[in-house]
mmCIF file of N, CA and C in Angstrom:
data_model
loop_
_atom_site.group_PDB
_atom_site.id
_atom_site.type_symbol
_atom_site.label_atom_id
_atom_site.label_comp_id
_atom_site.label_asym_id
_atom_site.label_seq_id
_atom_site.Cartn_x
_atom_site.Cartn_y
_atom_site.Cartn_z
ATOM 1 N N MET A 1 0.847 -1.127 0.016
ATOM 2 C CA MET A 1 -0.066 0.019 0.051
ATOM 3 C C MET A 1 1.178 1.476 0.095
ATOM 4 N N ASP A 2 1.646 1.343 0.706
ATOM 5 C CA ASP A 2 3.019 2.696 0.738
ATOM 6 C C ASP A 2 3.302 2.267 -0.209
ATOM 7 N N PHE A 3 3.936 1.953 -1.187
ATOM 8 C CA PHE A 3 4.649 1.402 -2.289
ATOM 9 C C PHE A 3 3.589 2.627 -3.564
ATOM 10 N N ILE A 4 2.119 1.913 -3.503
ATOM 11 C CA ILE A 4 0.973 2.528 -4.160
ATOM 12 C C ILE A 4 1.359 3.983 -3.796
ATOM 13 N N ARG A 5 0.862 4.560 -2.966
ATOM 14 C CA ARG A 5 0.772 6.495 -2.512
ATOM 15 C C ARG A 5 1.714 6.655 -3.195
ATOM 16 N N LEU A 6 3.245 5.872 -2.531
ATOM 17 C CA LEU A 6 4.367 6.573 -3.233
ATOM 18 C C LEU A 6 4.727 6.724 -4.589
ATOM 19 N N PHE A 7 4.246 5.793 -5.291
ATOM 20 C CA PHE A 7 3.887 5.625 -6.958
ATOM 21 C C PHE A 7 3.050 7.064 -7.305
ATOM 22 N N LEU A 8 1.933 7.019 -6.799
ATOM 23 C CA LEU A 8 1.417 8.011 -7.358
ATOM 24 C C LEU A 8 1.398 9.541 -7.034
ATOM 25 N N PHE A 9 2.260 9.446 -5.936
ATOM 26 C CA PHE A 9 3.065 10.992 -5.152
ATOM 27 C C PHE A 9 3.893 11.309 -6.255
ATOM 28 N N SER A 10 4.693 10.221 -6.572
ATOM 29 C CA SER A 10 5.512 10.841 -7.867
ATOM 30 C C SER A 10 5.349 10.682 -8.929
ATOM 31 N N SER A 11 4.006 10.250 -9.189
ATOM 32 C CA SER A 11 3.457 10.538 -10.616
ATOM 33 C C SER A 11 3.088 12.032 -11.280
ATOM 34 N N MET A 12 2.628 12.606 -9.862
ATOM 35 C CA MET A 12 1.238 13.672 -9.572
ATOM 36 C C MET A 12 2.903 14.763 -9.710
ATOM 37 N N PHE A 13 3.930 14.523 -8.886
ATOM 38 C CA PHE A 13 5.182 15.939 -8.972
ATOM 39 C C PHE A 13 5.727 15.671 -10.317
ATOM 40 N N SER A 14 5.618 14.513 -11.218
ATOM 41 C CA SER A 14 6.150 14.214 -12.216
ATOM 42 C C SER A 14 5.507 15.106 -13.367
ATOM 43 N N LEU A 15 4.331 14.793 -13.290
ATOM 44 C CA LEU A 15 2.828 15.290 -14.285
ATOM 45 C C LEU A 15 3.099 17.278 -14.193
ATOM 46 N N THR A 16 3.163 17.696 -12.230
ATOM 47 C CA THR A 16 3.011 18.524 -12.355
ATOM 48 C C THR A 16 4.074 19.418 -13.256
ATOM 49 N N GLY A 17 5.459 19.003 -12.814
ATOM 50 C CA GLY A 17 6.392 19.287 -13.661
ATOM 51 C C GLY A 17 6.454 19.682 -15.015
ATOM 52 N N VAL A 18 5.523 18.925 -15.662
ATOM 53 C CA VAL A 18 5.393 18.645 -17.250
ATOM 54 C C VAL A 18 4.791 19.637 -18.004
ATOM 55 N N LEU A 19 3.543 19.742 -16.719
ATOM 56 C CA LEU A 19 2.524 21.063 -17.077
ATOM 57 C C LEU A 19 2.670 22.551 -16.895
ATOM 58 N N ASN A 20 3.826 22.401 -15.642
ATOM 59 C CA ASN A 20 4.763 24.037 -15.463
ATOM 60 C C ASN A 20 4.931 24.259 -16.226
ATOM 61 N N ASN A 21 5.649 23.509 -17.563
ATOM 62 C CA ASN A 21 6.860 23.887 -18.471
ATOM 63 C C ASN A 21 5.667 23.956 -20.021
ATOM 64 N N LEU A 22 4.640 23.610 -20.179
ATOM 65 C CA LEU A 22 4.476 23.405 -21.260
ATOM 66 C C LEU A 22 4.480 24.808 -22.168
ATOM 67 N N GLY A 23 4.351 26.305 -21.726
ATOM 68 C CA GLY A 23 4.272 27.238 -21.982
ATOM 69 C C GLY A 23 5.987 27.460 -22.255
ATOM 70 N N ALA A 24 7.150 26.676 -22.232
ATOM 71 C CA ALA A 24 8.441 27.071 -22.292
ATOM 72 C C ALA A 24 8.936 26.841 -23.589
ATOM 73 N N THR A 25 10.138 27.260 -24.331
ATOM 74 C CA THR A 25 10.264 27.550 -25.035
ATOM 75 C C THR A 25 11.460 27.195 -25.640
ATOM 76 N N VAL A 26 12.177 26.444 -25.887
ATOM 77 C CA VAL A 26 13.526 25.919 -26.099
ATOM 78 C C VAL A 26 14.740 27.027 -27.510
ATOM 79 N N LEU A 27 15.090 28.004 -27.007
ATOM 80 C CA LEU A 27 15.672 28.610 -28.381
ATOM 81 C C LEU A 27 17.066 28.427 -28.552
ATOM 82 N N LEU A 28 17.162 28.134 -29.843
ATOM 83 C CA LEU A 28 18.778 27.874 -30.110
ATOM 84 C C LEU A 28 19.968 28.828 -30.803
ATOM 85 N N VAL A 29 20.160 28.233 -30.309
ATOM 86 C CA VAL A 29 21.861 29.310 -30.832
ATOM 87 C C VAL A 29 23.215 28.004 -31.143
ATOM 88 N N PRO A 30 23.686 28.388 -32.611
ATOM 89 C CA PRO A 30 23.499 29.218 -33.487
ATOM 90 C C PRO A 30 21.985 29.141 -34.251
ATOM 91 N N GLU A 31 21.813 27.798 -34.136
ATOM 92 C CA GLU A 31 20.489 27.890 -35.449
ATOM 93 C C GLU A 31 19.311 28.801 -35.462
ATOM 94 N N ALA A 32 18.890 29.466 -34.125
ATOM 95 C CA ALA A 32 17.624 30.458 -34.808
ATOM 96 C C ALA A 32 17.892 31.789 -34.391
ATOM 97 N N TYR A 33 19.132 31.574 -33.456
ATOM 98 C CA TYR A 33 19.555 33.429 -33.169
ATOM 99 C C TYR A 33 21.027 33.170 -33.332
ATOM 100 N N GLU A 34 21.785 33.951 -33.927
ATOM 101 C CA GLU A 34 23.005 33.966 -33.955
ATOM 102 C C GLU A 34 24.040 34.331 -32.690
ATOM 103 N N THR A 35 23.420 35.398 -31.813
ATOM 104 C CA THR A 35 24.019 35.040 -30.719
ATOM 105 C C THR A 35 23.072 35.243 -29.376
ATOM 106 N N ILE A 36 23.599 34.501 -28.889
ATOM 107 C CA ILE A 36 23.029 34.031 -26.672
ATOM 108 C C ILE A 36 22.435 35.118 -26.084
ATOM 109 N N GLN A 37 22.876 36.690 -26.552
ATOM 110 C CA GLN A 37 21.917 37.746 -26.208
ATOM 111 C C GLN A 37 20.960 37.723 -27.180
ATOM 112 N N ALA A 38 20.829 37.527 -28.254
ATOM 113 C CA ALA A 38 19.404 37.752 -29.042
ATOM 114 C C ALA A 38 18.634 36.739 -28.430
ATOM 115 N N ALA A 39 19.053 35.557 -28.582
ATOM 116 C CA ALA A 39 17.666 34.158 -28.124
ATOM 117 C C ALA A 39 17.394 35.192 -26.235
ATOM 118 N N ILE A 40 18.480 35.401 -25.757
ATOM 119 C CA ILE A 40 18.122 36.350 -24.101
ATOM 120 C C ILE A 40 16.985 37.031 -24.528
ATOM 121 N N GLU A 41 16.986 38.354 -25.395
ATOM 122 C CA GLU A 41 16.455 39.369 -25.404
ATOM 123 C C GLU A 41 15.038 38.776 -26.140
ATOM 124 N N PHE A 42 15.076 37.399 -27.415
ATOM 125 C CA PHE A 42 13.582 37.472 -26.970
ATOM 126 C C PHE A 42 13.091 36.080 -26.372
ATOM 127 N N SER A 43 13.922 36.033 -25.430
ATOM 128 C CA SER A 43 13.112 34.877 -24.232
ATOM 129 C C SER A 43 12.338 35.471 -23.090
ATOM 130 N N SER A 44 11.224 34.374 -22.831
ATOM 131 C CA SER A 44 10.574 35.246 -21.847
ATOM 132 C C SER A 44 10.622 33.983 -20.516
ATOM 133 N N ASP A 45 10.202 34.498 -19.123
ATOM 134 C CA ASP A 45 10.172 34.004 -18.419
ATOM 135 C C ASP A 45 10.065 32.186 -18.443
ATOM 136 N N GLU A 46 11.354 31.361 -17.823
ATOM 137 C CA GLU A 46 11.008 30.032 -18.027
ATOM 138 C C GLU A 46 11.217 29.334 -19.251
ATOM 139 N N ASP A 47 11.981 30.368 -20.248
ATOM 140 C CA ASP A 47 12.257 29.744 -21.581
ATOM 141 C C ASP A 47 13.581 29.213 -21.201
ATOM 142 N N THR A 48 14.374 28.118 -22.237
ATOM 143 C CA THR A 48 15.677 27.340 -22.215
ATOM 144 C C THR A 48 16.226 28.294 -23.325
ATOM 145 N N VAL A 49 17.653 28.414 -23.320
ATOM 146 C CA VAL A 49 18.374 29.490 -24.605
ATOM 147 C C VAL A 49 19.494 28.090 -24.461
ATOM 148 N N LEU A 50 19.471 27.282 -25.369
ATOM 149 C CA LEU A 50 20.331 25.981 -25.932
ATOM 150 C C LEU A 50 21.492 26.057 -26.711
ATOM 151 N N ILE A 51 22.955 26.655 -26.382
ATOM 152 C CA ILE A 51 23.388 26.743 -27.008
ATOM 153 C C ILE A 51 24.422 25.932 -27.336
ATOM 154 N N ALA A 52 24.357 25.503 -28.860
ATOM 155 C CA ALA A 52 25.495 24.352 -30.028
ATOM 156 C C ALA A 52 26.799 24.244 -29.293
ATOM 157 N N PRO A 53 27.478 23.651 -29.082
ATOM 158 C CA PRO A 53 29.168 23.373 -29.353
ATOM 159 C C PRO A 53 29.864 24.665 -30.363
ATOM 160 N N GLY A 54 31.101 25.909 -29.381
ATOM 161 C CA GLY A 54 31.445 26.611 -30.173
ATOM 162 C C GLY A 54 31.922 27.450 -29.889
ATOM 163 N N ILE A 55 32.462 29.007 -30.553
ATOM 164 C CA ILE A 55 32.958 29.313 -29.124
ATOM 165 C C ILE A 55 32.517 31.315 -29.675
ATOM 166 N N TYR A 56 31.419 31.604 -28.581
ATOM 167 C CA TYR A 56 30.560 32.460 -28.872
ATOM 168 C C TYR A 56 32.016 34.068 -28.038
ATOM 169 N N HIS A 57 31.686 35.029 -28.935
ATOM 170 C CA HIS A 57 32.904 36.249 -28.494
ATOM 171 C C HIS A 57 31.565 37.120 -28.389
ATOM 172 N N GLU A 58 31.030 36.951 -26.880
ATOM 173 C CA GLU A 58 29.917 38.181 -26.515
ATOM 174 C C GLU A 58 30.284 37.903 -24.812
ATOM 175 N N ARG A 59 29.560 39.433 -24.424
ATOM 176 C CA ARG A 59 28.618 39.214 -23.065
ATOM 177 C C ARG A 59 27.272 38.922 -23.136
ATOM 178 N N ILE A 60 27.126 38.695 -21.822
ATOM 179 C CA ILE A 60 25.667 37.949 -21.933
ATOM 180 C C ILE A 60 25.090 38.853 -20.796
ATOM 181 N N ASN A 61 23.426 39.695 -20.648
ATOM 182 C CA ASN A 61 23.566 39.714 -19.279
ATOM 183 C C ASN A 61 21.405 39.394 -19.522
ATOM 184 N N PHE A 62 21.343 38.727 -18.247
ATOM 185 C CA PHE A 62 19.810 38.043 -18.175
ATOM 186 C C PHE A 62 18.637 39.027 -18.387
ATOM 187 N N ASN A 63 19.241 40.434 -18.292
ATOM 188 C CA ASN A 63 17.794 41.162 -18.124
ATOM 189 C C ASN A 63 17.088 40.941 -17.064
ATOM 190 N N GLY A 64 17.233 40.140 -16.281
ATOM 191 C CA GLY A 64 16.429 40.126 -15.060
ATOM 192 C C GLY A 64 14.929 38.947 -15.120
ATOM 193 N N LYS A 65 15.533 38.284 -16.249
ATOM 194 C CA LYS A 65 14.622 36.980 -16.907
ATOM 195 C C LYS A 65 14.583 36.019 -15.824
ATOM 196 N N SER A 66 14.210 35.401 -15.677
ATOM 197 C CA SER A 66 13.824 33.930 -15.201
ATOM 198 C C SER A 66 13.986 32.689 -16.042
ATOM 199 N N ILE A 67 15.610 32.437 -16.402
ATOM 200 C CA ILE A 67 15.716 31.897 -17.886
ATOM 201 C C ILE A 67 16.405 30.732 -17.376
ATOM 202 N N VAL A 68 17.133 29.888 -18.226
ATOM 203 C CA VAL A 68 17.999 28.937 -18.405
ATOM 204 C C VAL A 68 18.769 28.882 -19.425
ATOM 205 N N VAL A 69 19.964 29.220 -19.773
ATOM 206 C CA VAL A 69 20.487 29.564 -20.360
ATOM 207 C C VAL A 69 22.305 27.679 -20.289
ATOM 208 N N GLY A 70 21.938 27.350 -21.482
ATOM 209 C CA GLY A 70 22.808 26.745 -21.232
ATOM 210 C C GLY A 70 23.601 25.835 -22.527
ATOM 211 N N SER A 71 24.287 24.877 -22.674
ATOM 212 C CA SER A 71 24.779 24.246 -23.555
ATOM 213 C C SER A 71 23.832 22.313 -23.563
ATOM 214 N N HIS A 72 24.858 21.805 -24.701
ATOM 215 C CA HIS A 72 23.546 20.840 -24.834
ATOM 216 C C HIS A 72 24.188 19.614 -23.348
ATOM 217 N N LEU A 73 24.770 20.172 -22.561
ATOM 218 C CA LEU A 73 24.838 19.422 -21.651
ATOM 219 C C LEU A 73 23.755 19.163 -21.149
ATOM 220 N N LEU A 74 22.528 20.058 -20.425
ATOM 221 C CA LEU A 74 21.114 19.907 -20.154
ATOM 222 C C LEU A 74 20.425 19.234 -21.335
ATOM 223 N N THR A 75 20.476 18.735 -22.240
ATOM 224 C CA THR A 75 19.738 17.919 -23.196
ATOM 225 C C THR A 75 20.314 16.107 -22.566
ATOM 226 N N THR A 76 21.773 16.203 -22.865
ATOM 227 C CA THR A 76 22.486 15.336 -23.308
ATOM 228 C C THR A 76 23.155 14.860 -21.639
ATOM 229 N N GLY A 77 23.665 15.474 -21.016
ATOM 230 C CA GLY A 77 24.091 15.249 -19.826
ATOM 231 C C GLY A 77 25.729 14.704 -19.713
ATOM 232 N N ASN A 78 25.600 15.203 -21.078
ATOM 233 C CA ASN A 78 27.693 14.583 -21.424
ATOM 234 C C ASN A 78 28.178 16.077 -21.189
ATOM 235 N N ASP A 79 29.033 15.988 -19.861
ATOM 236 C CA ASP A 79 29.695 16.923 -19.401
ATOM 237 C C ASP A 79 30.585 17.168 -21.048
ATOM 238 N N ASP A 80 30.843 16.685 -21.436
ATOM 239 C CA ASP A 80 32.233 17.375 -23.032
ATOM 240 C C ASP A 80 31.493 18.633 -22.824
ATOM 241 N N PHE A 81 30.473 18.536 -23.076
ATOM 242 C CA PHE A 81 29.517 19.770 -24.013
ATOM 243 C C PHE A 81 30.322 21.731 -22.986
ATOM 244 N N ILE A 82 30.658 20.906 -21.405
ATOM 245 C CA ILE A 82 31.559 22.271 -21.126
ATOM 246 C C ILE A 82 32.712 22.707 -21.533
ATOM 247 N N ARG A 83 33.474 21.591 -21.956
ATOM 248 C CA ARG A 83 34.519 22.427 -22.719
ATOM 249 C C ARG A 83 34.218 22.903 -24.092
ATOM 250 N N GLN A 84 33.250 22.336 -24.629
ATOM 251 C CA GLN A 84 32.928 22.739 -26.340
ATOM 252 C C GLN A 84 31.910 23.790 -26.339
ATOM 253 N N THR A 85 31.492 24.545 -25.334
ATOM 254 C CA THR A 85 30.622 25.455 -24.953
ATOM 255 C C THR A 85 31.547 26.828 -24.751
ATOM 256 N N ILE A 86 32.224 27.565 -25.708
ATOM 257 C CA ILE A 86 32.975 28.653 -25.127
ATOM 258 C C ILE A 86 32.261 29.835 -25.331
ATOM 259 N N LEU A 87 32.253 30.452 -23.789
ATOM 260 C CA LEU A 87 31.719 32.371 -24.047
ATOM 261 C C LEU A 87 33.323 33.102 -23.534
ATOM 262 N N ASP A 88 33.402 33.757 -24.565
ATOM 263 C CA ASP A 88 34.428 34.399 -24.680
ATOM 264 C C ASP A 88 34.344 35.757 -24.450
ATOM 265 N N GLY A 89 34.273 36.247 -23.157
ATOM 266 C CA GLY A 89 33.848 37.900 -23.132
ATOM 267 C C GLY A 89 35.181 38.608 -23.500
ATOM 268 N N ASP A 90 36.173 38.433 -24.668
ATOM 269 C CA ASP A 90 37.321 39.485 -24.996
ATOM 270 C C ASP A 90 37.932 40.047 -23.521
ATOM 271 N N SER A 91 38.233 39.398 -22.858
ATOM 272 C CA SER A 91 39.036 40.431 -21.493
ATOM 273 C C SER A 91 38.475 42.179 -21.425
ATOM 274 N N LEU A 92 36.569 42.250 -22.269
ATOM 275 C CA LEU A 92 36.127 44.031 -21.626
ATOM 276 C C LEU A 92 35.265 43.898 -20.703
ATOM 277 N N GLY A 93 35.442 43.041 -20.196
ATOM 278 C CA GLY A 93 34.812 43.359 -18.447
ATOM 279 C C GLY A 93 34.165 41.741 -18.026
ATOM 280 N N THR A 94 32.860 42.016 -17.272
ATOM 281 C CA THR A 94 32.121 40.844 -17.176
ATOM 282 C C THR A 94 31.583 40.690 -17.991
ATOM 283 N N VAL A 95 31.236 39.305 -18.244
ATOM 284 C CA VAL A 95 31.399 37.898 -18.995
ATOM 285 C C VAL A 95 29.491 37.558 -19.126
ATOM 286 N N VAL A 96 29.341 37.410 -18.301
ATOM 287 C CA VAL A 96 28.127 37.192 -17.172
ATOM 288 C C VAL A 96 27.079 38.069 -16.601
ATOM 289 N N THR A 97 26.077 38.701 -16.711
ATOM 290 C CA THR A 97 25.528 39.460 -15.854
ATOM 291 C C THR A 97 24.153 38.716 -15.565
ATOM 292 N N ILE A 98 23.845 38.619 -14.352
ATOM 293 C CA ILE A 98 22.442 37.870 -13.662
ATOM 294 C C ILE A 98 22.363 39.495 -12.903
ATOM 295 N N PRO A 99 21.419 40.404 -13.141
ATOM 296 C CA PRO A 99 20.806 41.091 -11.612
ATOM 297 C C PRO A 99 20.397 40.507 -10.849
ATOM 298 N N PRO A 100 20.124 41.744 -9.897
ATOM 299 C CA PRO A 100 19.823 41.533 -8.543
ATOM 300 C C PRO A 100 18.172 41.466 -8.940
ATOM 301 N N GLY A 101 18.032 40.126 -8.008
ATOM 302 C CA GLY A 101 15.633 40.310 -8.055
ATOM 303 C C GLY A 101 15.867 39.127 -8.954
ATOM 304 N N SER A 102 16.750 38.586 -10.015
ATOM 305 C CA SER A 102 16.614 36.913 -10.008
ATOM 306 C C SER A 102 16.483 35.922 -9.496
ATOM 307 N N ASP A 103 15.705 35.307 -9.267
ATOM 308 C CA ASP A 103 15.234 33.627 -8.359
ATOM 309 C C ASP A 103 16.067 32.693 -9.243
ATOM 310 N N ARG A 104 15.141 31.790 -8.525
ATOM 311 C CA ARG A 104 16.121 30.275 -8.674
ATOM 312 C C ARG A 104 15.862 29.452 -10.232
ATOM 313 N N ARG A 105 15.040 30.412 -10.741
ATOM 314 C CA ARG A 105 14.789 29.540 -12.068
ATOM 315 C C ARG A 105 15.665 30.179 -13.142
ATOM 316 N N THR A 106 16.641 30.992 -12.256
ATOM 317 C CA THR A 106 17.677 31.800 -13.345
ATOM 318 C C THR A 106 19.257 30.911 -13.743
ATOM 319 N N VAL A 107 19.175 30.418 -14.626
ATOM 320 C CA VAL A 107 20.154 29.139 -14.583
ATOM 321 C C VAL A 107 21.603 29.680 -15.608
ATOM 322 N N LEU A 108 22.768 29.090 -15.469
ATOM 323 C CA LEU A 108 23.531 28.820 -16.632
ATOM 324 C C LEU A 108 24.455 28.368 -16.231
ATOM 325 N N SER A 109 24.350 27.263 -16.936
ATOM 326 C CA SER A 109 25.200 25.673 -16.960
ATOM 327 C C SER A 109 25.665 25.092 -18.408
ATOM 328 N N GLY A 110 26.917 24.129 -17.830
ATOM 329 C CA GLY A 110 27.232 23.595 -19.032
ATOM 330 C C GLY A 110 28.531 24.296 -19.961
ATOM 331 N N ILE A 111 28.844 25.583 -19.790
ATOM 332 C CA ILE A 111 29.639 26.735 -20.201
ATOM 333 C C ILE A 111 30.792 27.262 -19.677
ATOM 334 N N THR A 112 31.505 26.732 -20.308
ATOM 335 C CA THR A 112 33.027 27.827 -20.116
ATOM 336 C C THR A 112 33.137 28.979 -20.628
ATOM 337 N N ILE A 113 33.942 29.767 -19.645
ATOM 338 C CA ILE A 113 34.001 31.161 -19.438
ATOM 339 C C ILE A 113 35.179 31.321 -20.111
#
């Protein structure tokens, strides 16, 4: 009986997570957006900016959005994508800006800076 309750609770929790993300969009860099910042600008809260392997010469600002920005580590779990996805700010200052007020849904993952 406890196993059944645990299974039902787990299923409801998983379904809730899926339903909460139905409105989220995945923005692909560079396939759909030439730069990471362009994808961030177009994104809405709870979207994901998914970055293909490569070297990106830019500085990014989350602009207070609750979004996920990351490499294909997010979709594959393969940590090789961390070394293959590079954000190079060309020594021009802060490479990534996450403004005050951002919440726990604001994530940068799987990128070498």
